[in-house]
Amino acid sequence: MIPILRKNNQPVQVTDNKDLENEYEVASQWKLMWWKFKKHKLAIISAPILTLLLIISAFAELLSPHVPLERFSDYKFAPPQTINFTDPETGFSFRPFVYDMKEEMDQDTFRKTFQEDTSKKYPIYFFVEGEPYKLWGLFKMNTHFIGLKDADAPFFLMGTDSLGRDLYTRILHGSRVSLSFAFLGIIFTVILGIILGGVSGYFGGITDTVIQRIIDLLLCIPAIPLWMALAASLPADWSPIKIYFGMIMIFSIIGWTGLARVVRGKILSLREEDFTMAARLSGASHIRIITKHLIPSFASYIIISVTISIPATILGETSLSFLGLGLQAPVVSWGVLLGDSQKLENLAHHPWLLWPAAFIVVAVLVFNFLGDGLRDAADPYK
């Protein structure tokens, strides 16, 4: 198969390997990185999935059929409903619908269960009016992307929890908290890692020794017990927003060490290069040399380190919230939602409570695959 390349946005047919080699020789660094990144199929697949997760977290209020604190007291622990297109009586329908649910008592276990009531069906509509909410806390709206026109009818795509709250709605809202937690935590981690790693590698001496010993001290303490100890030290009377930012600072204080060592190693190898010496001779300050000359030369490695560190932050927040030491209700995050599945009895009878775990697995895999692709693309000459 003859490869097709592009020059000046026009397709060019490559007739032999020599033309292909010439195209690679004149290609820019970024173009080489893009070609190498495209070869990583899992990273290419992960990029649109990550984009979808970010869109869901940004527009969670609009995409949700209900509001996260809305309770349906008659449908506690209701199972996920099936979206139907065919009905035994009316046949195929282009508009999807769900059946009503009725509560029954299991005569053997005396446990309440829900069964579909095929005598009543509710059509599903897009952009329906429902409970009012504030989009991004600013714009008051009552339009939901999907839902039923009958506000009292059951519509639970992923079932409900012990209080009768729609799990699908809460998962969408939880994505905003969990993903924003990861991104904000990484921002503070990058700031600390670049500053302390840059100072350590550039100045050396006693400064380097002190910073490296601090890193050694933090690395020798197991991460999870350290997270738990610091999270438990947060005041119990703090508001949810204070707990949220307190947790972010905890993860940043612990997580900067790996990036700092990468930055230190890169700066140690570059601080004696000709371009660094030329900047010194021209009178550039130490801060300018570090920020304008050294750090940009290995920015791709920083991006890769950040991408790979995000899954660890998501898992850390989820673990602490699941154990009751992190974010707490009424905050809605994936870790908080998984707290309902701690009891084996609940999990055995209501397995849909594990739906948040599926979103966590997808998010972690997407970031890992994307990080692998960026890591391979960072060195396109291999």
XYZ file of C-alpha atoms in Angstrom, residues 72 75-80 101 114 155-168 340 350 352-353:
27
model
C -38.180 9.293 45.245
C -38.505 3.806 44.771
C -35.724 3.107 47.270
C -33.161 0.659 45.868
C -35.060 0.521 42.577
C -33.150 -1.415 39.864
C -32.068 0.139 36.546
C -42.406 -0.129 38.279
C -39.525 -4.014 41.998
C -36.972 7.095 35.261
C -33.805 5.535 36.657
C -31.271 4.479 34.023
C -28.874 3.128 36.662
C -31.230 2.521 39.555
C -31.550 4.362 42.845
C -29.741 4.330 46.183
C -30.974 3.732 49.727
C -32.725 7.117 49.826
C -34.380 6.812 46.432
C -32.004 9.180 44.619
C -31.263 8.620 40.936
C -27.821 7.030 40.690
C -27.255 8.083 37.055
C -23.118 2.784 49.790
C -28.351 -4.156 44.747
C -26.042 -1.469 40.510
C -24.494 0.472 43.410
